[in-house]
Coordinates of C-alpha atoms in Angstrom, one line a residue:
Chain J
X1 CA 4.1 -41.4 33.3
X2 CA 4.6 -39.5 36.6
X3 CA 7.7 -41.6 37.3
X4 CA 9.2 -40.7 34.0
X5 CA 8.6 -37.1 34.6
X6 CA 10.1 -37.3 38.0
X7 CA 13.2 -39.1 36.7
X8 CA 13.5 -36.5 33.9
X9 CA 13.4 -33.8 36.4
X10 CA 16.1 -35.5 38.4
X11 CA 18.0 -35.8 35.2
X12 CA 17.7 -32.2 34.4
X13 CA 18.9 -31.3 37.9
X14 CA 21.9 -33.6 37.2
X15 CA 22.7 -31.8 34.0
X16 CA 21.7 -28.3 34.9
X17 CA 25.0 -27.6 36.6
X18 CA 27.0 -28.4 33.5
X19 CA 27.5 -25.9 30.7
X20 CA 25.9 -28.2 28.2
X21 CA 22.5 -28.2 29.8
X22 CA 21.3 -31.0 27.5
X23 CA 17.9 -31.4 29.0
X24 CA 17.3 -27.7 29.8
X25 CA 15.1 -27.5 26.8
X26 CA 13.3 -30.8 27.4
X27 CA 12.4 -31.1 31.0
X28 CA 12.8 -27.9 32.9
X29 CA 10.4 -25.9 30.8
X30 CA 7.8 -28.7 31.2
X31 CA 8.1 -28.9 35.0
X32 CA 4.9 -27.6 36.3
X33 CA 5.2 -24.8 38.8
X34 CA 2.4 -25.9 41.0
X35 CA 1.4 -29.3 42.0
X36 CA -1.4 -29.4 39.4
X37 CA -1.6 -31.9 36.6
X38 CA -1.8 -30.5 33.1
X39 CA -5.3 -31.7 32.4
X40 CA -6.6 -29.9 35.4
X41 CA -5.0 -26.6 34.3
X42 CA -6.5 -27.0 30.8
X43 CA -9.9 -27.7 32.4
X44 CA -9.6 -24.5 34.4
X45 CA -8.7 -22.6 31.2
X46 CA -11.6 -24.0 29.3
X47 CA -14.0 -23.1 32.1
X48 CA -12.6 -19.6 32.2
X49 CA -13.0 -19.2 28.4
X50 CA -16.6 -20.6 28.6
X51 CA -17.4 -18.0 31.2
X52 CA -16.0 -15.3 28.9
X53 CA -18.1 -16.6 26.0
X54 CA -21.2 -16.5 28.1
X55 CA -20.6 -13.0 29.3
X56 CA -19.9 -12.0 25.7
X57 CA -17.2 -9.8 27.2
X58 CA -15.6 -8.4 24.0
X59 CA -15.8 -8.3 20.3
X60 CA -15.0 -11.6 18.5
X61 CA -13.0 -12.1 15.4
X62 CA -12.4 -15.1 13.2
X63 CA -10.1 -16.1 10.3
X64 CA -12.2 -17.6 7.6
X65 CA -11.1 -19.4 4.4
X66 CA -13.1 -18.0 1.5
X67 CA -12.3 -18.7 -2.2
X68 CA -8.7 -19.7 -1.5
X69 CA -7.9 -16.8 0.6
X70 CA -7.9 -16.2 4.4
X71 CA -9.7 -13.2 5.8
X72 CA -9.6 -11.8 9.3
X73 CA -13.2 -10.8 9.9
X74 CA -15.2 -9.2 12.7
X75 CA -18.7 -7.8 12.9
X76 CA -19.5 -5.2 10.3
X77 CA -16.5 -5.8 8.1
X78 CA -16.6 -5.5 4.3
X79 CA -14.9 -8.0 2.1
X80 CA -14.4 -8.0 -1.7
X81 CA -13.8 -11.4 -3.3
X82 CA -12.9 -11.7 -6.9
X83 CA -13.8 -14.4 -9.3
X84 CA -17.0 -16.2 -10.4
X85 CA -19.0 -17.0 -7.3
X86 CA -22.7 -18.1 -7.3
X87 CA -24.2 -16.2 -4.4
X88 CA -26.3 -13.2 -5.4
X89 CA -27.1 -9.9 -3.8
X90 CA -29.3 -10.1 -0.7
X91 CA -28.2 -13.6 0.1
X92 CA -27.4 -14.5 3.6
X93 CA -24.5 -17.0 3.8
X94 CA -22.7 -18.7 6.5
X95 CA -18.9 -18.9 6.3
X96 CA -18.1 -22.4 7.5
X97 CA -14.4 -22.7 7.1
X98 CA -13.3 -21.0 10.3
X99 CA -9.6 -21.5 10.8
X100 CA -9.3 -19.5 14.0
X101 CA -11.7 -17.6 16.3
X102 CA -10.9 -15.3 19.1
X103 CA -11.9 -12.6 21.5
X104 CA -9.8 -10.1 23.3
X105 CA -8.7 -12.6 25.8
X106 CA -8.4 -15.9 24.1
X107 CA -8.1 -17.6 20.7
X108 CA -9.5 -20.9 19.5
X109 CA -7.1 -22.3 16.9
X110 CA -8.4 -24.9 14.5
X111 CA -6.5 -27.9 13.3
X112 CA -7.1 -26.9 10.6
X113 CA -10.7 -25.9 11.2
X114 CA -12.3 -25.2 14.6
X115 CA -14.9 -27.7 15.7
X116 CA -18.0 -27.4 13.4
X117 CA -20.9 -25.6 15.1
X118 CA -18.7 -23.8 17.5
X119 CA -18.3 -20.5 15.6
X120 CA -20.9 -18.9 13.5
X121 CA -19.9 -16.4 10.9
X122 CA -22.7 -15.0 8.8
X123 CA -22.5 -12.6 5.9
X124 CA -24.7 -10.8 3.5
X125 CA -23.9 -10.3 -0.2
X126 CA -24.4 -6.6 -0.8
X127 CA -22.9 -6.0 -4.3
X128 CA -21.9 -8.1 -7.2
X129 CA -20.4 -6.4 -10.2
X130 CA -17.4 -6.1 -12.4
X131 CA -14.1 -4.5 -11.4
X132 CA -12.4 -1.7 -13.3
X133 CA -10.8 -2.6 -16.6
X134 CA -7.4 -4.0 -16.0
X135 CA -5.0 -3.6 -18.9
X136 CA -2.5 -6.3 -19.6
X137 CA 0.1 -4.7 -21.9
X138 CA 3.1 -6.7 -23.1
X139 CA 5.8 -5.4 -25.4
X140 CA 9.1 -6.7 -26.5
X141 CA 11.5 -4.1 -27.9
X142 CA 12.9 -4.5 -31.4
X143 CA 10.9 -7.8 -31.8
X144 CA 7.7 -6.6 -33.4
X145 CA 5.8 -8.0 -30.5
X146 CA 3.0 -6.2 -28.8
X147 CA -0.1 -7.5 -27.1
X148 CA -2.8 -5.7 -25.3
X149 CA -5.6 -7.4 -23.3
X150 CA -8.3 -6.1 -21.2
X151 CA -10.0 -7.9 -18.3
X152 CA -12.7 -7.3 -15.8
X153 CA -13.1 -9.6 -12.9
X154 CA -16.3 -10.3 -11.1
X155 CA -16.2 -8.6 -7.6
X156 CA -18.6 -9.7 -4.9
X157 CA -18.9 -7.5 -1.8
X158 CA -19.8 -9.1 1.5
X159 CA -20.9 -7.6 4.7
X160 CA -20.0 -9.7 7.8
X161 CA -23.1 -9.6 10.0
X162 CA -22.0 -11.6 13.0
X163 CA -19.0 -13.5 14.3
X164 CA -20.4 -15.5 17.3
X165 CA -19.0 -18.2 19.4
X166 CA -22.3 -20.1 19.7
X167 CA -21.4 -23.2 21.6
X168 CA -19.2 -24.0 24.6
X169 CA -15.7 -25.2 24.0
X170 CA -15.4 -29.0 23.9
X171 CA -19.2 -29.3 24.2
X172 CA -21.0 -31.4 21.7
X173 CA -22.3 -29.6 18.6
X174 CA -26.1 -29.3 18.3
X175 CA -26.1 -31.4 15.1
X176 CA -23.9 -34.1 16.7
X177 CA -25.5 -37.1 18.2
Chain U
X1 CA -4.5 11.5 17.2
X2 CA -5.2 10.8 20.8
X3 CA -2.4 10.4 23.3
X4 CA -3.1 6.6 23.7
X5 CA -2.9 6.1 19.9
X6 CA 0.3 8.1 19.7
X7 CA 1.9 5.9 22.3
X8 CA 0.6 2.9 20.5
X9 CA 2.3 4.1 17.3
X10 CA 5.6 4.6 19.1
X11 CA 5.4 1.2 20.7
X12 CA 4.7 -0.6 17.4
X13 CA 7.4 1.2 15.4
X14 CA 10.0 1.3 18.2
X15 CA 13.5 0.2 17.1
X16 CA 14.9 -2.7 19.0
X17 CA 18.6 -3.2 19.3
X18 CA 19.7 -6.8 18.8
X19 CA 23.1 -8.3 19.5
X20 CA 24.5 -11.1 17.5
X21 CA 27.5 -13.2 18.4
X22 CA 29.5 -14.1 15.3
X23 CA 31.7 -16.6 17.1
X24 CA 32.1 -19.8 14.9
X25 CA 29.3 -18.6 12.6
X26 CA 29.4 -18.8 8.8
X27 CA 29.2 -15.1 7.8
X28 CA 27.2 -15.7 4.7
X29 CA 24.6 -17.8 6.5
X30 CA 24.4 -15.3 9.4
X31 CA 24.2 -12.4 6.9
X32 CA 20.8 -13.8 5.8
X33 CA 19.6 -13.8 9.4
X34 CA 21.0 -10.4 10.2
X35 CA 19.5 -9.0 7.1
X36 CA 16.0 -9.9 8.2
X37 CA 16.4 -8.0 11.4
X38 CA 18.0 -5.0 9.8
X39 CA 15.2 -4.7 7.3
X40 CA 12.5 -5.5 9.8
X41 CA 11.3 -8.6 8.0
X42 CA 11.0 -10.5 11.2
X43 CA 8.0 -8.3 12.2
X44 CA 4.4 -8.9 11.3
X45 CA 4.1 -5.2 10.4
X46 CA 6.8 -5.4 7.7
X47 CA 6.2 -3.6 4.5
X48 CA 8.9 -2.4 2.1
X49 CA 7.7 1.2 2.4
X50 CA 7.6 1.4 6.1
X51 CA 10.6 2.1 8.2
X52 CA 10.6 -0.7 10.7
X53 CA 14.1 -2.0 10.5
X54 CA 16.0 -2.8 13.7
X55 CA 19.6 -2.2 14.8
X56 CA 22.0 -5.1 15.0
X57 CA 25.2 -5.1 16.9
X58 CA 27.6 -7.9 15.8
X59 CA 30.3 -9.0 18.2
X60 CA 33.3 -11.3 17.9
X61 CA 33.5 -10.9 14.1
X62 CA 37.2 -11.9 14.4
X63 CA 36.1 -15.4 15.2
X64 CA 33.9 -16.1 12.3
X65 CA 34.3 -19.5 10.6
X66 CA 34.4 -19.9 6.8
X67 CA 33.6 -23.2 5.2
X68 CA 36.2 -25.6 3.7
X69 CA 39.2 -23.8 2.4
X70 CA 37.4 -20.6 1.7
X71 CA 39.8 -18.6 3.8
X72 CA 42.4 -19.4 1.1
X73 CA 40.1 -19.5 -2.0
X74 CA 37.6 -16.7 -1.6
X75 CA 38.8 -13.5 -3.2
X76 CA 37.3 -10.0 -2.7
X77 CA 37.5 -7.8 -5.8
X78 CA 38.1 -4.1 -5.8
X79 CA 38.7 -1.7 -8.6
X80 CA 40.1 1.8 -8.0
X81 CA 38.6 3.1 -11.3
X82 CA 42.0 3.8 -12.9
X83 CA 43.5 1.5 -15.6
X84 CA 45.2 -1.4 -13.9
X85 CA 43.4 -0.6 -10.7
X86 CA 41.9 -4.0 -10.1
X87 CA 42.9 -5.9 -7.1
X88 CA 41.9 -9.2 -5.6
X89 CA 42.2 -9.8 -1.9
X90 CA 41.9 -13.2 -0.4
X91 CA 39.6 -13.7 2.5
X92 CA 42.3 -14.4 5.0
X93 CA 44.2 -11.3 3.9
X94 CA 41.1 -9.1 4.2
X95 CA 40.3 -10.6 7.6
X96 CA 43.9 -9.8 8.8
X97 CA 43.5 -6.2 7.6
X98 CA 40.0 -5.6 9.0
X99 CA 38.3 -8.4 10.9
X100 CA 34.9 -6.7 10.5
X101 CA 35.0 -6.4 6.7
X102 CA 33.9 -9.9 5.8
X103 CA 30.7 -9.9 7.8
X104 CA 30.0 -6.3 6.6
X105 CA 30.4 -7.3 3.0
X106 CA 28.3 -10.4 3.5
X107 CA 25.4 -8.5 4.9
X108 CA 25.7 -5.9 2.2
X109 CA 25.6 -8.5 -0.5
X110 CA 22.7 -10.4 1.1
X111 CA 20.4 -7.4 0.6
X112 CA 18.9 -6.2 -2.6
X113 CA 20.8 -3.4 -4.3
X114 CA 18.3 -0.7 -3.9
X115 CA 18.5 2.9 -2.6
X116 CA 17.6 1.7 0.9
X117 CA 20.5 -0.6 1.2
X118 CA 23.2 1.9 2.3
X119 CA 20.8 3.4 4.9
X120 CA 20.0 0.0 6.2
X121 CA 23.7 -0.8 6.5
X122 CA 24.0 2.3 8.8
X123 CA 22.1 0.4 11.4
X124 CA 24.6 -2.4 11.5
X125 CA 27.5 -2.2 14.0
X126 CA 30.3 -4.7 13.9
X127 CA 32.9 -5.2 16.6
X128 CA 35.8 -7.6 16.2
X129 CA 35.8 -8.6 19.9
X130 CA 33.4 -8.8 22.8
X131 CA 34.0 -5.3 24.0
X132 CA 31.3 -3.0 22.8
X133 CA 31.2 0.8 23.7
X134 CA 29.0 1.4 26.7
X135 CA 26.6 3.8 24.9
X136 CA 25.8 1.2 22.3
X137 CA 25.6 -1.7 24.7
X138 CA 23.1 0.1 26.9
X139 CA 20.5 0.1 24.1
X140 CA 20.7 -3.6 23.4
X141 CA 17.6 -5.4 24.6
X142 CA 17.4 -8.6 22.5
X143 CA 19.6 -11.2 21.1
X144 CA 19.6 -12.9 17.7
X145 CA 20.1 -16.7 17.8
X146 CA 23.1 -18.1 16.0
X147 CA 22.6 -20.6 13.3
X148 CA 25.4 -23.0 14.4
X149 CA 26.3 -24.4 17.7
X150 CA 29.6 -23.1 19.1
X151 CA 31.7 -26.1 19.6
X152 CA 33.7 -26.5 22.9
X153 CA 37.2 -27.6 22.5
X154 CA 38.2 -30.7 24.3
X155 CA 41.1 -29.0 26.0
X156 CA 38.8 -26.3 27.3
X157 CA 36.6 -28.8 29.1
X158 CA 37.8 -29.5 32.7
X159 CA 39.5 -32.8 33.0
X160 CA 37.1 -34.1 35.7
X161 CA 34.1 -33.7 33.3
X162 CA 36.0 -35.5 30.5
X163 CA 36.7 -38.4 32.8
X164 CA 33.1 -38.7 33.9
X165 CA 31.8 -38.7 30.4
X166 CA 30.3 -42.1 29.5
X167 CA 32.4 -44.2 27.2
X168 CA 31.1 -46.7 24.7
X169 CA 34.4 -48.7 24.8
X170 CA 37.9 -48.5 26.1
X171 CA 41.0 -48.8 23.9
X172 CA 42.9 -52.0 24.7
X173 CA 46.1 -51.3 26.6
X174 CA 48.3 -52.4 23.8
X175 CA 46.5 -50.2 21.2
X176 CA 48.8 -47.6 19.7
X177 CA 47.1 -44.2 19.2
X178 CA 48.5 -42.4 16.2
Chain I
X1 CA 2.7 9.9 -12.3
X2 CA 1.4 7.4 -14.8
X3 CA -1.4 8.3 -17.3
X4 CA -3.5 5.5 -15.7
X5 CA -4.1 7.6 -12.6
X6 CA -5.3 10.5 -14.7
X7 CA -8.4 8.7 -15.7
X8 CA -8.9 6.0 -13.1
X9 CA -9.3 7.0 -9.4
X10 CA -8.3 4.7 -6.7
X11 CA -10.3 4.1 -3.5
X12 CA -11.2 1.9 -0.7
X13 CA -14.1 -0.6 -0.1
X14 CA -17.1 1.2 1.1
X15 CA -20.8 0.5 1.3
X16 CA -23.5 3.2 1.4
X17 CA -25.7 3.6 4.4
X18 CA -24.5 0.6 6.3
X19 CA -26.0 -1.6 3.7
X20 CA -26.3 -5.2 4.8
X21 CA -26.2 -4.4 8.5
X22 CA -29.6 -5.5 9.7
X23 CA -31.3 -5.2 6.3
X24 CA -30.3 -5.2 2.7
X25 CA -31.5 -2.6 0.2
X26 CA -31.0 -3.0 -3.6
X27 CA -28.9 -0.1 -4.7
X28 CA -30.2 0.2 -8.2
X29 CA -33.2 2.6 -8.1
X30 CA -33.9 3.5 -11.7
X31 CA -33.0 1.9 -15.1
X32 CA -33.6 3.7 -18.4
X33 CA -33.6 1.8 -21.6
X34 CA -33.2 4.0 -24.7
X35 CA -33.7 2.4 -28.0
X36 CA -34.8 2.9 -31.6
X37 CA -38.0 1.2 -32.9
X38 CA -36.7 0.7 -36.4
X39 CA -32.9 0.4 -36.6
X40 CA -31.1 -3.0 -36.5
X41 CA -28.7 -1.8 -33.8
X42 CA -31.5 -1.9 -31.3
X43 CA -32.7 -5.4 -32.3
X44 CA -31.5 -7.1 -29.2
X45 CA -32.9 -4.4 -27.0
X46 CA -36.3 -4.7 -28.7
X47 CA -36.2 -8.4 -28.1
X48 CA -35.4 -7.9 -24.5
X49 CA -38.2 -5.4 -24.1
X50 CA -40.7 -7.7 -25.8
X51 CA -39.8 -10.9 -23.9
X52 CA -38.2 -10.1 -20.6
X53 CA -38.9 -6.6 -19.5
X54 CA -42.3 -7.3 -17.8
X55 CA -40.8 -10.2 -15.9
X56 CA -37.9 -8.1 -14.8
X57 CA -40.1 -5.3 -13.5
X58 CA -42.3 -7.8 -11.7
X59 CA -39.4 -9.6 -10.0
X60 CA -37.7 -6.3 -9.0
X61 CA -40.4 -4.0 -7.7
X62 CA -37.7 -1.7 -6.1
X63 CA -36.4 -0.7 -9.5
X64 CA -38.1 1.9 -11.6
X65 CA -37.9 1.1 -15.3
X66 CA -38.2 3.8 -18.0
X67 CA -38.4 3.1 -21.7
X68 CA -37.3 5.9 -24.0
X69 CA -37.8 5.3 -27.7
X70 CA -35.6 7.6 -29.8
X71 CA -35.7 7.6 -33.5
X72 CA -32.5 6.4 -35.3
X73 CA -30.1 6.4 -32.4
X74 CA -28.2 3.6 -30.8
X75 CA -29.6 1.8 -27.8
X76 CA -28.3 2.8 -24.4
X77 CA -28.9 1.6 -20.8
X78 CA -28.6 4.0 -17.9
X79 CA -28.7 2.9 -14.3
X80 CA -29.1 5.2 -11.4
X81 CA -28.1 4.3 -7.9
X82 CA -29.0 5.2 -4.4
X83 CA -25.7 6.8 -3.8
X84 CA -26.1 9.1 -6.8
X85 CA -24.0 7.2 -9.2
X86 CA -25.1 7.0 -12.8
X87 CA -23.9 4.3 -15.1
X88 CA -24.3 4.8 -18.9
X89 CA -23.8 1.9 -21.2
X90 CA -23.9 1.6 -24.9
X91 CA -25.5 -1.6 -26.1
X92 CA -25.4 -1.1 -29.9
X93 CA -25.7 -4.4 -31.8
X94 CA -25.8 -6.4 -28.5
X95 CA -27.9 -9.5 -28.6
X96 CA -30.7 -10.3 -26.4
X97 CA -28.6 -12.6 -24.1
X98 CA -25.9 -10.0 -23.8
X99 CA -28.3 -7.3 -22.8
X100 CA -29.9 -9.6 -20.2
X101 CA -26.5 -10.2 -18.7
X102 CA -25.5 -6.5 -18.6
X103 CA -28.8 -5.5 -17.0
X104 CA -28.2 -8.2 -14.4
X105 CA -24.8 -6.7 -13.7
X106 CA -26.2 -3.2 -13.4
X107 CA -28.8 -4.4 -11.0
X108 CA -26.5 -6.3 -8.7
X109 CA -23.7 -3.8 -8.4
X110 CA -24.0 -1.1 -5.7
X111 CA -22.9 1.9 -7.8
X112 CA -20.3 2.7 -10.4
X113 CA -17.8 0.3 -8.9
X114 CA -15.9 0.0 -12.2
X115 CA -14.7 3.5 -12.0
X116 CA -12.6 3.0 -8.9
X117 CA -9.5 0.9 -8.6
X118 CA -9.6 -0.8 -5.2
X119 CA -6.5 -0.4 -3.1
X120 CA -7.6 -2.7 -0.4
X121 CA -10.1 -5.6 -0.7
X122 CA -11.2 -5.4 2.9
X123 CA -12.5 -2.7 5.2
X124 CA -12.8 -2.9 9.0
X125 CA -13.6 -0.5 11.8
X126 CA -11.6 -2.6 14.2
X127 CA -8.2 -3.3 12.8
X128 CA -7.1 -5.0 16.0
X129 CA -9.0 -6.8 18.7
X130 CA -6.3 -8.4 20.8
X131 CA -4.2 -5.3 20.6
X132 CA -1.7 -4.2 18.0
X133 CA 1.6 -5.9 17.8
X134 CA 4.6 -4.3 19.5
X135 CA 8.2 -5.5 19.6
X136 CA 7.5 -6.8 23.1
X137 CA 4.6 -9.0 22.2
X138 CA 5.4 -12.7 22.8
X139 CA 8.9 -11.8 24.1
X140 CA 10.4 -13.9 26.8
X141 CA 10.1 -11.8 30.0
X142 CA 13.5 -13.2 31.1
X143 CA 15.1 -11.1 28.5
X144 CA 14.4 -8.0 30.6
X145 CA 16.8 -9.1 33.3
X146 CA 19.2 -11.2 31.2
X147 CA 22.8 -10.1 30.8
X148 CA 23.3 -9.9 27.1
X149 CA 25.0 -11.5 25.2
X150 CA 24.2 -14.8 26.8
X151 CA 24.4 -18.3 25.4
X152 CA 20.9 -19.0 26.6
X153 CA 19.4 -16.5 24.2
X154 CA 22.1 -16.6 21.6
X155 CA 22.5 -20.3 21.0
X156 CA 20.5 -22.1 18.3
X157 CA 17.8 -24.0 20.2
X158 CA 16.2 -25.6 17.2
X159 CA 18.9 -28.0 16.1
X160 CA 18.0 -31.7 16.1
X161 CA 19.5 -33.7 19.0
X162 CA 22.9 -35.1 18.1
X163 CA 23.8 -38.7 18.4
X164 CA 26.2 -37.9 21.2
X165 CA 23.5 -36.2 23.2
X166 CA 21.1 -39.1 22.6
X167 CA 23.6 -41.6 23.8
X168 CA 24.3 -39.6 26.9
X169 CA 20.6 -39.3 27.6
X170 CA 20.2 -43.0 27.3
X171 CA 23.1 -43.6 29.6
X172 CA 21.7 -41.2 32.3
X173 CA 18.2 -42.8 32.0
X174 CA 19.7 -46.2 32.5
X175 CA 21.6 -45.0 35.6
X176 CA 18.4 -43.6 37.1
X177 CA 16.3 -46.6 36.4
X178 CA 18.8 -48.9 38.0
X179 CA 19.0 -46.6 41.0
X180 CA 15.2 -46.6 41.4
X181 CA 15.1 -50.3 41.1
X182 CA 17.7 -50.6 43.8
X183 CA 15.6 -48.3 46.0
X184 CA 12.5 -50.5 45.4
X185 CA 14.3 -53.6 46.4
X186 CA 15.6 -51.9 49.5
X187 CA 12.1 -50.9 50.4

């Protein structure tokens, strides 16, 4: 692997003089600035992030998938979801489908979800009622066609209680054996 | 509003000036790209009601490339409003008269015909060559990527480089090139 | 202005008294059931009162239940909420099941939410955590010093590699590998 990279670098040097710069987008950008392999750099980054998590340095946010929609949530947010949904008022629920979690300094991006057990998003249902009456009015001119329908959708309001990064990055989840 | 917030507002809604090189580009294809920058659709803060469009400076509009035989076939229609006032101008004729016109019309047509369109067009500057007035050029801080590669002509490549270029095969000596 | 706005106000998502932060408080405080003891329009209401009302009151001790018999008038449910809202609902000729459902709706909602058209379905005190976007976010810092227009920033860098490029790359690779082999042999 190292030899290939070295040869690619050599290649890029060969081509860099020319106007075409074929490899400029392949090799030069990849060439590490320091003499550090990629894995070591990523280890450093992960250690740094873990420290930040421990310090609880800033507010967290997460993007959760809820009833077919994606919501960006942080502590104390209010969400209103529409449609029939079983949870009732006073229920504490955990939003498990976390697509992305982040703090001020770093983001954890899921592929598509972040590692289960890493991020803990909890919410309370605080209200569940019906929306205002929506009027669906259709009319076609000169065609003796007119329809009017009324609809009220169920609206459930959620309060996000906490967005926590509970585990360390790349550590085993507590329920994993 | 605190001073920090005010500055934040300025920063977020600041207008950026982009430059776009029309050399060898299809004007109708590039119009769709330019349109996005003019209307601000490339920004995450985009909303049809907020004024977040950028300024685009097009250069080298004389050197656009139309597809196929569109130079001969595409006609631009104009009507003076009087009876018999209709006129059709072919693309090559229009381009000879005003080399900025084709790209301007392409961008204009790429946008929806609402009240905002004419104001958005005010933020588009087109120059038929590379020379741009200094007061405009000094604002430019970004560049829009072209959609097509600009080909290099064989006679513009130095002979040494052509000779060094790897060949798959050589023509036999008695082969007659047409 | 459309006539719709004259009757329906619009608003944003709000919850009274930080409800749900730390503890949850049921927002329905008082429910008044008005009905007639003899008319048929109150039949469902009377059924509800006979069969379900005691259970309802037992399960929801936070809600005060008033019964108001009124002679020869249609049955009505009135809910009163912690934020001062009052929801009045006519249940004339409604069946027992329908009334059960409507009372459940009144109990679970946090006020007169049907009187407001929501403009946004989310509320946050912290709209941005990593900082709001500006035109300079994620921009290549090289752009600051670059002489524009330049082919580096202007050329399309997302085109697939052409066959010619690939061939040239293969050729160069071959050249290098033969060279390194030569070197190895020389060593």
